[in-house]
XYZ file of C-alpha atoms in Angstrom:
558
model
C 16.487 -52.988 92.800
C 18.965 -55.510 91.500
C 19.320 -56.876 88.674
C 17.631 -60.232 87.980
C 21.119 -62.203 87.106
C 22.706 -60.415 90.601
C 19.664 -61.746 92.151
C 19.952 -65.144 90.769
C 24.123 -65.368 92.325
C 23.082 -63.866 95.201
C 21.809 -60.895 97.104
C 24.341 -59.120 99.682
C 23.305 -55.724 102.526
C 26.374 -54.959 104.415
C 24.162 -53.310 107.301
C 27.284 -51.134 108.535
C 26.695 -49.619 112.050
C 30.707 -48.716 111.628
C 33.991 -49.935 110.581
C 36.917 -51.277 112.054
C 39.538 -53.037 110.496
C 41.380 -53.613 113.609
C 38.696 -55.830 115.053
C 37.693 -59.226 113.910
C 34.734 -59.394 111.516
C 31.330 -59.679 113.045
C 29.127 -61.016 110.807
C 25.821 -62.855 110.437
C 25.343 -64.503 107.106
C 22.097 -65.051 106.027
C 21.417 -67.615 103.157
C 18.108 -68.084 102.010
C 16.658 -71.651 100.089
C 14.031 -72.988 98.869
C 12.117 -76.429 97.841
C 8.917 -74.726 96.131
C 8.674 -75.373 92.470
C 6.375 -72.561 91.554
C 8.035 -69.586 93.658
C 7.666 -66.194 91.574
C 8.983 -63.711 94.672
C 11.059 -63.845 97.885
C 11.138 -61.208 100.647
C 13.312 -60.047 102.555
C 13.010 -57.950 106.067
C 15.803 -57.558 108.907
C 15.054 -55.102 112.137
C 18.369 -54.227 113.615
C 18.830 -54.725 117.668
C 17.737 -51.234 117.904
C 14.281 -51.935 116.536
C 14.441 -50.429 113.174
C 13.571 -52.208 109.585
C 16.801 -51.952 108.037
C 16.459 -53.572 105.298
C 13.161 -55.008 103.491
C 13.498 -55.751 99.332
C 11.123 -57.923 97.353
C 12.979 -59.866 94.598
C 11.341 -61.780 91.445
C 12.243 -65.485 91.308
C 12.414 -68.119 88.864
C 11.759 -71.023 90.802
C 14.177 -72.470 93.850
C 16.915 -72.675 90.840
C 17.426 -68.694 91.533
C 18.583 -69.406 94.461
C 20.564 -68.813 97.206
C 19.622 -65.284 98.008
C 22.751 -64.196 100.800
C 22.320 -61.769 102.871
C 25.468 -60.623 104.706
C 24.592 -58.383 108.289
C 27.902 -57.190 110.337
C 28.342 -55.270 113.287
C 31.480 -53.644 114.894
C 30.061 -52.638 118.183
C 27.573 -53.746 120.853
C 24.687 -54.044 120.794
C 24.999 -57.534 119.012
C 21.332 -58.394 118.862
C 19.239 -60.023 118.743
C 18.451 -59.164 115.126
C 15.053 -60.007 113.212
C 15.383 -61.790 109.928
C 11.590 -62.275 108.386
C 11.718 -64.241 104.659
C 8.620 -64.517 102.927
C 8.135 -66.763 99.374
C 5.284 -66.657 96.877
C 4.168 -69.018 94.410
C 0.906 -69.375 92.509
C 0.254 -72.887 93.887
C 2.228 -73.309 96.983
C 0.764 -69.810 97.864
C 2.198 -67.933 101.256
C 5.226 -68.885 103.064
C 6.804 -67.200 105.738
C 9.552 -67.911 108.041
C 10.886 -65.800 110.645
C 14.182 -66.052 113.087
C 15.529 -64.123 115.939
C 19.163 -64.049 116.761
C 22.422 -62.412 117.755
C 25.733 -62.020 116.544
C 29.179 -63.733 117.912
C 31.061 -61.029 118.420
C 34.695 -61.447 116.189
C 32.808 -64.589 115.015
C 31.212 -65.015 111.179
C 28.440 -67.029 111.773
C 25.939 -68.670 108.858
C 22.005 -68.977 109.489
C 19.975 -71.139 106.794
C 16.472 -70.479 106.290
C 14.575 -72.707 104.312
C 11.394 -71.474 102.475
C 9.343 -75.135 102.232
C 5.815 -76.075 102.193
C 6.607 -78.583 104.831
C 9.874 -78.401 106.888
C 11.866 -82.078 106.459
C 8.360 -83.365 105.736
C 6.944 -82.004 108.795
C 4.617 -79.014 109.202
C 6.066 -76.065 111.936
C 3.658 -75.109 114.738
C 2.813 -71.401 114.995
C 5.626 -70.626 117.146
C 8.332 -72.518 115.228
C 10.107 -71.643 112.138
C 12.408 -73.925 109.538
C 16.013 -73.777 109.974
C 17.865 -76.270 107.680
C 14.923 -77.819 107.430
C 14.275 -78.956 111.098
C 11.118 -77.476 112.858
C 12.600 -75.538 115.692
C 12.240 -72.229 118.208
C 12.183 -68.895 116.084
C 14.877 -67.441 118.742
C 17.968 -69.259 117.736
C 21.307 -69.707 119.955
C 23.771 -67.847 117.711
C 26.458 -70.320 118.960
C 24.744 -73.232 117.719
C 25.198 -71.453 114.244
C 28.108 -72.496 112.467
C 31.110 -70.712 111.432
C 30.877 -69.209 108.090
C 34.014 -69.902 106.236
C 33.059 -68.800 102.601
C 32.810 -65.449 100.252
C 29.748 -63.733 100.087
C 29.374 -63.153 96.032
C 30.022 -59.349 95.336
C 27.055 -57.462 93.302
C 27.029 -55.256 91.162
C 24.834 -52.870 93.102
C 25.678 -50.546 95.976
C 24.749 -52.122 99.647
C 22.800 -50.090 102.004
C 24.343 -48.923 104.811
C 23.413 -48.061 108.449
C 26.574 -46.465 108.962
C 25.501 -42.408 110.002
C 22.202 -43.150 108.709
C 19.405 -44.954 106.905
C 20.090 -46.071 103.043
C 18.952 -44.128 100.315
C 17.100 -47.103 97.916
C 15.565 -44.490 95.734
C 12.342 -45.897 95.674
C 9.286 -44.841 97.490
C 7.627 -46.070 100.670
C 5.200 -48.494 100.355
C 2.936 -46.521 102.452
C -0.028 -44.961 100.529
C 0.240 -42.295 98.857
C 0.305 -38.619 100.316
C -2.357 -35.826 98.836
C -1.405 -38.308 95.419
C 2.114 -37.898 95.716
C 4.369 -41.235 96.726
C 6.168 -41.156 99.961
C 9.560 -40.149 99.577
C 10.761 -42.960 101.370
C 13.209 -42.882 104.418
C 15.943 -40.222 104.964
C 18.998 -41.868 103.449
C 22.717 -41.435 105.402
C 23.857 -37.608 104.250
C 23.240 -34.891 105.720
C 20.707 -32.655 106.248
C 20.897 -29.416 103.624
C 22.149 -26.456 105.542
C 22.254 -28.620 109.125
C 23.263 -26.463 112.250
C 26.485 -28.229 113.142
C 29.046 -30.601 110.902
C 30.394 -33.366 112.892
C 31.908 -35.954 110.730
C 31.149 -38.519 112.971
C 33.560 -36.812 115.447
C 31.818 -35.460 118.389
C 32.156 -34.812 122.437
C 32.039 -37.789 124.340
C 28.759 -37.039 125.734
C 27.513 -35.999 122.571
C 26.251 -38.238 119.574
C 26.416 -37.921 115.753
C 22.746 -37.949 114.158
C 22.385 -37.429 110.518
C 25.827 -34.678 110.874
C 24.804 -33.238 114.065
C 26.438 -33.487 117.382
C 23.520 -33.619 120.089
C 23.893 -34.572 123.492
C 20.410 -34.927 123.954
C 16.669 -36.175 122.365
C 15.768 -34.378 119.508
C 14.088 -31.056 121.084
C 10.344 -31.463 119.242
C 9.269 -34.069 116.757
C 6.015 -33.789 114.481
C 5.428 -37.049 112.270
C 2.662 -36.787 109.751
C 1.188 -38.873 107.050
C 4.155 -39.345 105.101
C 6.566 -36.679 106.505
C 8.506 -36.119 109.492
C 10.061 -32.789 110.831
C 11.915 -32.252 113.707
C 13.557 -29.428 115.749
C 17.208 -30.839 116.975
C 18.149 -28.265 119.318
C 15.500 -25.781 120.592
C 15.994 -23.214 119.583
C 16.785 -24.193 115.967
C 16.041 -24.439 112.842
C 13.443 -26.929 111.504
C 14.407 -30.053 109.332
C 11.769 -32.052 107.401
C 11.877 -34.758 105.162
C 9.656 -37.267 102.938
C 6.639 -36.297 101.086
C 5.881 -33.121 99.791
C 3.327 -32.553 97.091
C 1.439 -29.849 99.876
C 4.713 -28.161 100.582
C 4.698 -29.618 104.013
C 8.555 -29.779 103.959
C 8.288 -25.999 103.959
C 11.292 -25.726 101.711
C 10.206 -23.628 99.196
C 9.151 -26.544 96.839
C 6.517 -29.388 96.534
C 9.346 -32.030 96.165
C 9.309 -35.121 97.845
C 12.633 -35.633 99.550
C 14.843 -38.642 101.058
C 17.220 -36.233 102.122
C 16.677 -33.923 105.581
C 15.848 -29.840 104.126
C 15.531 -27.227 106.205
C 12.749 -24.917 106.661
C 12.724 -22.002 104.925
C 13.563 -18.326 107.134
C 12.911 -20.684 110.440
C 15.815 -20.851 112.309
C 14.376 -20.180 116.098
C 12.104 -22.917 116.296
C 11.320 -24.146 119.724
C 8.434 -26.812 118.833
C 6.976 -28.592 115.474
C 3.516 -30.499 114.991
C 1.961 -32.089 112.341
C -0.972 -32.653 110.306
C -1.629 -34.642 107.418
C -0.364 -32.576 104.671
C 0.589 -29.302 106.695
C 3.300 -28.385 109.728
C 3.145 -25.902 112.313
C 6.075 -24.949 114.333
C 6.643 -22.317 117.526
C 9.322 -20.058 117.923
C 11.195 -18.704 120.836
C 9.310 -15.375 120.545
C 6.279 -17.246 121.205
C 4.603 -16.654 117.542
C 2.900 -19.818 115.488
C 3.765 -19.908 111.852
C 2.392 -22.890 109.740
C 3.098 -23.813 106.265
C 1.782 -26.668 103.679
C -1.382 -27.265 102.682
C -4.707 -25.048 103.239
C -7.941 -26.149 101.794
C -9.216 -25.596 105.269
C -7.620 -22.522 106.043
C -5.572 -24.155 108.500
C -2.388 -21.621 107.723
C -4.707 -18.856 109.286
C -4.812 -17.768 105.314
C -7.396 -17.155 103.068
C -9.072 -19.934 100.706
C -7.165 -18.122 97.585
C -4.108 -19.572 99.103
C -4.447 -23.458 98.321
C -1.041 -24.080 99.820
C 2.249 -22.417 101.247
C 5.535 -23.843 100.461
C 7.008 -21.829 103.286
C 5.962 -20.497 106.761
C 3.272 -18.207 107.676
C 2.590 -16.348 110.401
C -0.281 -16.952 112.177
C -2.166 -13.128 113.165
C -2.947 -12.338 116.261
C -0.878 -15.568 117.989
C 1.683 -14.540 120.466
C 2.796 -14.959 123.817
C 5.021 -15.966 126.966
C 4.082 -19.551 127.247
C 2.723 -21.090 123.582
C 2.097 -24.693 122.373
C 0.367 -26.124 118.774
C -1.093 -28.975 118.121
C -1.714 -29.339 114.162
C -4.690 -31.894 113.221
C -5.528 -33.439 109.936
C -6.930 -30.478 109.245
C -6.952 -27.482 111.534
C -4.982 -26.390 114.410
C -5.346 -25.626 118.220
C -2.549 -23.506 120.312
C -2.440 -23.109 123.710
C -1.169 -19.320 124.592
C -0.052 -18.434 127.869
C -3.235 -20.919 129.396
C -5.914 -19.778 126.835
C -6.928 -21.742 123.349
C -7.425 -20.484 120.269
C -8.237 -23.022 117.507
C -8.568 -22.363 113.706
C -8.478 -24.538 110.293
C -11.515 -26.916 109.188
C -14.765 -26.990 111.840
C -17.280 -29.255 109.632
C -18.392 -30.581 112.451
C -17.444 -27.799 115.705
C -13.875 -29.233 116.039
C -12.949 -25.961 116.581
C -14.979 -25.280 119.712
C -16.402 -21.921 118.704
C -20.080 -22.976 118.892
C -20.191 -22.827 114.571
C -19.118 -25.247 112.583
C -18.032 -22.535 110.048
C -14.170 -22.860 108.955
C -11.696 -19.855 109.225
C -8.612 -18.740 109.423
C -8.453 -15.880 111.679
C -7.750 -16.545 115.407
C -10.505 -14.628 116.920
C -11.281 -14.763 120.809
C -10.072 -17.506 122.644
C -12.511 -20.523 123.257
C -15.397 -20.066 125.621
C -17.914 -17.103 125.462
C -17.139 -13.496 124.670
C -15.101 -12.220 127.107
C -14.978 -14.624 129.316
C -12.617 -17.495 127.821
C -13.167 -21.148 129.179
C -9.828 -22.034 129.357
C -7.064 -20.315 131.627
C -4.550 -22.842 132.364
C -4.257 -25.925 129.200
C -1.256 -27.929 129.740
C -2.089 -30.487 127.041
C -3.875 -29.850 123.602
C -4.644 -32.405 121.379
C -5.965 -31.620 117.516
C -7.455 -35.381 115.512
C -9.236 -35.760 112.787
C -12.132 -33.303 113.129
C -12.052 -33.419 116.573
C -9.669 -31.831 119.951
C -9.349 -32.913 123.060
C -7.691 -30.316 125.948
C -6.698 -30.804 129.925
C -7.654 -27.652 131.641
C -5.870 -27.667 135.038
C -7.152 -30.978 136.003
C -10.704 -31.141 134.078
C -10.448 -32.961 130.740
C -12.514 -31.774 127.484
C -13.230 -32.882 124.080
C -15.154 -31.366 121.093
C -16.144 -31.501 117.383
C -16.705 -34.826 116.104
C -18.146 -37.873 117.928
C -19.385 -40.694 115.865
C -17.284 -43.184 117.730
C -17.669 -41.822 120.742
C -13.951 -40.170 120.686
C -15.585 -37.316 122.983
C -15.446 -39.440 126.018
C -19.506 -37.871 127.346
C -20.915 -41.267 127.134
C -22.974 -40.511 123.819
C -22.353 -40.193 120.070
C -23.554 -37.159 119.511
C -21.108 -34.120 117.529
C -20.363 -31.042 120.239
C -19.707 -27.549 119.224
C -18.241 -26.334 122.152
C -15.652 -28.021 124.999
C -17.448 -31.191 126.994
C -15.857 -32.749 129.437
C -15.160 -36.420 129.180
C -16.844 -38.911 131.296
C -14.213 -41.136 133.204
C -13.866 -41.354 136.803
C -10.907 -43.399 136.432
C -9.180 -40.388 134.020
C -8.734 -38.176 137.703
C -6.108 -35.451 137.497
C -4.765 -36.311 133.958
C -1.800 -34.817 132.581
C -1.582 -35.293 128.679
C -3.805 -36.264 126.403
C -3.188 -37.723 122.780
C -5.795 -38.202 119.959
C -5.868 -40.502 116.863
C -8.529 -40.140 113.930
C -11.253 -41.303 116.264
C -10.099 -42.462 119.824
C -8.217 -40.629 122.357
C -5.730 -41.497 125.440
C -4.903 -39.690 128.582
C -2.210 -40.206 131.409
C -3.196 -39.376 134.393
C -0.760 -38.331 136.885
C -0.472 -41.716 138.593
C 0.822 -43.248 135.572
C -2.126 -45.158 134.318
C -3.520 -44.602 130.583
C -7.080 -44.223 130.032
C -8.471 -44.854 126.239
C -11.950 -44.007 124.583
C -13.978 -44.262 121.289
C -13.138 -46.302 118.052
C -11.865 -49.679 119.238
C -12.080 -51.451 115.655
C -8.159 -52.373 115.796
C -7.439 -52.485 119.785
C -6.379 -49.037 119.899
C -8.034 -48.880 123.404
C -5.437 -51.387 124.884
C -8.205 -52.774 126.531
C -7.838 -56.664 125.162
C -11.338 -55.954 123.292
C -12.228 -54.631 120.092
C -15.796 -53.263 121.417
C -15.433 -49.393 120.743
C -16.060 -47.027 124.146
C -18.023 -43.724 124.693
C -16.385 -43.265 127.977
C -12.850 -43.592 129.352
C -11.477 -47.200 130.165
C -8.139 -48.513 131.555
C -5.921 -49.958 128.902
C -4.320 -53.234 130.461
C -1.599 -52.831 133.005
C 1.676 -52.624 131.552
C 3.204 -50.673 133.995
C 3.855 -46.841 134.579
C 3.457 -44.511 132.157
C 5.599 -41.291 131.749
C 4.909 -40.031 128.332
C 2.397 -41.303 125.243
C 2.011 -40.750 121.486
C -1.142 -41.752 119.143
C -1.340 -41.978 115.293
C -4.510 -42.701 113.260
C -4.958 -45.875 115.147
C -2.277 -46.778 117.179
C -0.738 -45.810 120.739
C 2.476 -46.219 121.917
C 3.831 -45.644 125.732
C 6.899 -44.731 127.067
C 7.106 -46.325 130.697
C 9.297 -44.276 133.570
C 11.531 -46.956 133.353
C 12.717 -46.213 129.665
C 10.333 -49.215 128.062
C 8.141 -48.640 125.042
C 4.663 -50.047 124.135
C 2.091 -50.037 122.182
C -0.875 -51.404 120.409
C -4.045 -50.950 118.592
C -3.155 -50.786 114.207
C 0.571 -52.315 112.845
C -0.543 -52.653 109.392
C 2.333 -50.445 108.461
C 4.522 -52.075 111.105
C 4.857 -48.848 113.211
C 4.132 -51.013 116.380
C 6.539 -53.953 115.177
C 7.548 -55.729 112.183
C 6.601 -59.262 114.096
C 3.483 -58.179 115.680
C -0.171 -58.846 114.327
C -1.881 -56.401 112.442
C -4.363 -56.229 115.376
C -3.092 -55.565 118.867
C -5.534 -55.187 121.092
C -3.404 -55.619 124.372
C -0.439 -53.659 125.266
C 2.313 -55.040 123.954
C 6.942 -54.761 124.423
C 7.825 -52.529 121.354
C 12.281 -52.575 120.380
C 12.752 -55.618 122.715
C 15.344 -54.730 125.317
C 15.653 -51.179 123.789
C 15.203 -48.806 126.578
C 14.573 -44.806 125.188
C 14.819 -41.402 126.431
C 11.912 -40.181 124.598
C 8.862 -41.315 122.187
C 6.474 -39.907 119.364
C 3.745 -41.142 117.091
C 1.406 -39.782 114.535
C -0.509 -41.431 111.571
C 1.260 -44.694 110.593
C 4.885 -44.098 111.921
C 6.548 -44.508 115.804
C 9.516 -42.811 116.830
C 11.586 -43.201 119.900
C 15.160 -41.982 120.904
C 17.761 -44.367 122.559
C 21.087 -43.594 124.625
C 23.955 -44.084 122.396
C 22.122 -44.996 119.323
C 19.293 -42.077 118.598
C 16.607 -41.669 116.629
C 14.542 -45.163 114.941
C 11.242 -44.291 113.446
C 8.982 -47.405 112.304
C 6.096 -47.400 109.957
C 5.445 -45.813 106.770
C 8.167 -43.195 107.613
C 11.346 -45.189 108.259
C 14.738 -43.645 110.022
C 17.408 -45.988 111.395
């Protein structure tokens, strides 16, 4: 945070994607005003062409008199936008005020954009979908050429500027998010690399290879797991396993129950072929087919006794092994499919392990079904929520454990012990399945998405809010070829490289200028076209070509 008398000369991000002294400078200068007589605090968010929140501070303010607030954003390299700039002022009388631009850089131009914080705009109250620039009502996408030229200095501070140059910027400060087991968020990963990461690269690598967070990749990340406030991920498969964020279960798995900004690596893990999360726990798979899980285990979900209330590093799971394996950690227990059979283990208040009990454990046991005969003999998607799991059996979808909002998918609201399979004719042959805290998704083969149970914040896609005990069609947005769920959000990865979403944005892990209710599929990263996507709890991830990894939500990465 800077200091109040910075704040009052002026605030300055240099949002660095590189540097090059041999080009012109590309910059977008951003200079905040106001006319409000009370104003106490001004906000300020940007989301980079990629998609990402790049930059969001809160500032006190003494009135317009503090200001300008400039805000300097430069590029060196395509893409040049459009980039989001969302200002928000507070004052005790003239209460909310919020305006919000989109627009792109001139490349080798310096361009200034003026955005006026004022009860009325030139005496004149904005519609909904216009916004105040130098105090004329007008479009929120702005032409960057009918910008002016910027011919001036932006003031120096006497702070460091973030930087998006290798990586995300290290504020120091914790996420905003809540908190984690009562631990803050640690906040996003900032720009250095990850402790004891597989390959240096210096920002020097093949030229079909890319340079994310120090390591050369020439591909998507191998396995993502995003959980309530932390994020692990498996760059190359197999590898070892990087985490970072919050800590206080030992999720991280470094050894410790610190928080950390800063990518650590897993400790003895260095084979990994797949991560998952839960809320305060990880799981990961390795290429000898075992499960080992580490963090927290008040319901035995490490496959440990209750005298273990946590594990700071991996565990091996007894009795899990085989050819073909594949977890899927919930917010509280755990379900692996092993060469086509389940096995489930962790919390079962209410059957979410499928065993018939609703007694917790940690040992594996027989696989689900009846003694000796096992139910399922050929899962290809396993999906562990909040005290309930949902599995695709060849081409039969079941659910089990908890059903108060009808996240089962049988039509009713009654809590099942063992494996039911969902009612929806129009969920025929599906192929994955994804699970939130109380609704679930599938895609079916076709490339359609069908959604069921809690509908309180659209997460159905359906254009309702009316919750569903049986499978129903989200809204055509197109093909499908991969999805992701958090608590209450969806997002979609269409075959041709698009990604949507909808249901909760509360946290702004659909997008920063999106409702907080999305009931109806909606274009997440604008023209942003990925190679891969993943979701859990309050955060979205996708990969693009050339740029990598952006995470949105209450765990950030550029």
């Amino acid at each position: 945070m800077m200091s109040k008398r910075v704040v009052q000369a002026a605030w300055m991000a240099a949002l660095l994607l590189s540097v090059s002294c041999a080009k012109p400078l590309t910059e977008l200068v951003v200079v905040v005003r106001a006319d409000v007589p009370d104003l106490s605090s001004v906000t300020i968010a940007v989301t980079t062409p990629a998609g990402a929140v790049a930059f969001d501070e809160t500032e006190t303010v003494s009135g317009p008199e503090a200001l300008p607030l400039t805000l300097s954003l430069t590029r060196d390299r395509a893409p040049f936008g459009p980039v989001t700039v969302r200002v928000v002022g507070a004052g005790s009388a003239s209460g909310r005020i919020e305006r919000t631009v989109s627009t792109s850089f001139v490349e080798g131009s310096r361009r200034r954009l003026e955005i006026l914080l004022e009860g009325a705009c030139g005496g004149t109250s904005c519609s909904p979908s216009e916004t105040c620039v130098a105090g004329t009502c007008g479009a929120v996408n702005v032409d960057p050429a009918s910008l002016p030229v910027f011919d001036g200095t932006v003031p120096a501070v006497d702070a460091q500027a973030p930087s998006l140059d290798a990586g995300a910027p290290d504020t120091g400060t914790p996420d905003a998010g809540p908190p984690d087991a009562g631990t803050p968020d640690a906040g996003p990963p900032d720009a250095g690399p990850p402790d004891a990461g597989p390959r240096p690269c210096d920002g020097l690598c093949a030229g079909t290879e890319l340079c994310v967070y120090d390591q050369c990749l020439a591909r998507p990340w191998a396995s993502v797991a995003v959980g309530d406030g932390h994020v692990c991920i498996v760059a190359e498969a197999p590898g070892p396993v990087l985490c970072t964020g919050a800590n206080a279960n030992g999720q991280l798995g470094d050894g410790t129950t610190t928080s950390s900004p800063r990518w650590v690596r897993v400790s003895g893990l260095a084979d990994a072929v797949e991560v998952s999360a839960g809320r305060g726990h990880t799981c990961a798979v390795t290429a000898g087919g075992n499960v080992l899980c580490w963090g927290g285990n008040e319901a035995l979900q490490l496959g440990a006794p209750s005298t273990l209330a946590r594990s700071e590093v991996p565990v091996a799971i007894a009795g899990l092994s085989g050819t073909s394996v594949h977890v899927s950690a919930g917010e509280n227990h755990n379900c692996a499919a092993v060469d086509g059979a389940l096995y489930c283990w962790g919390g079962n208040t209410v059957g979410q392990l499928g065993d018939g009990t609703t007694a917790s454990r940690a040992e594996i046991g027989m696989p689900i079904g009846t003694p000796g005969r096992p139910l399922f003999g050929g899962v290809t998607s396993v999906a562990a929520g909040s005290n309930f799991t949902c599995a695709i059996d060849g081409v039969a979808l079941f659910c089990w454990g908890n059903n108060a909002q009808g996240q089962l998918g049988d039509g009713t609201t009654t809590p099942r012990r063992v494996p039911t399979a969902v009612s929806a004719p129009t969920a025929t042959d599906p192929v994955q399945v994804v699970v939130g805290r109380s609704h679930a998704c599938a895609r079916i083969r076709r490339g359609a998405v069908v959604c069921w149970g809690n509908n309180s914040v659209g997460q159905l896609g359906n254009g309702t809010t009316m919750s569903r005990g049986s499978g129903d069609l989200t809204t055509d947005f197109g093909v499908a070829s991969s999805l992701g769920s958090g608590t209450q959000h969806v997002v979609a990865r269409r075959s041709d490289g698009q990604v949507w979403g909808w249901g909760d944005n509360l946290a702004r892990q659909l997008d920063p200028m999106l409702p907080a209710v999305n009931s109806m599929p909606a274009r997440l990263g604008g023209t942003v076209l990925t190679d891969a996507l993943w979701a859990g709890y309050s955060t979205s991830c996708w990969w693009t070509s050339g740029v990598g990894p952006t995470c949105i939500g209450r765990v950030a990465l550029p």
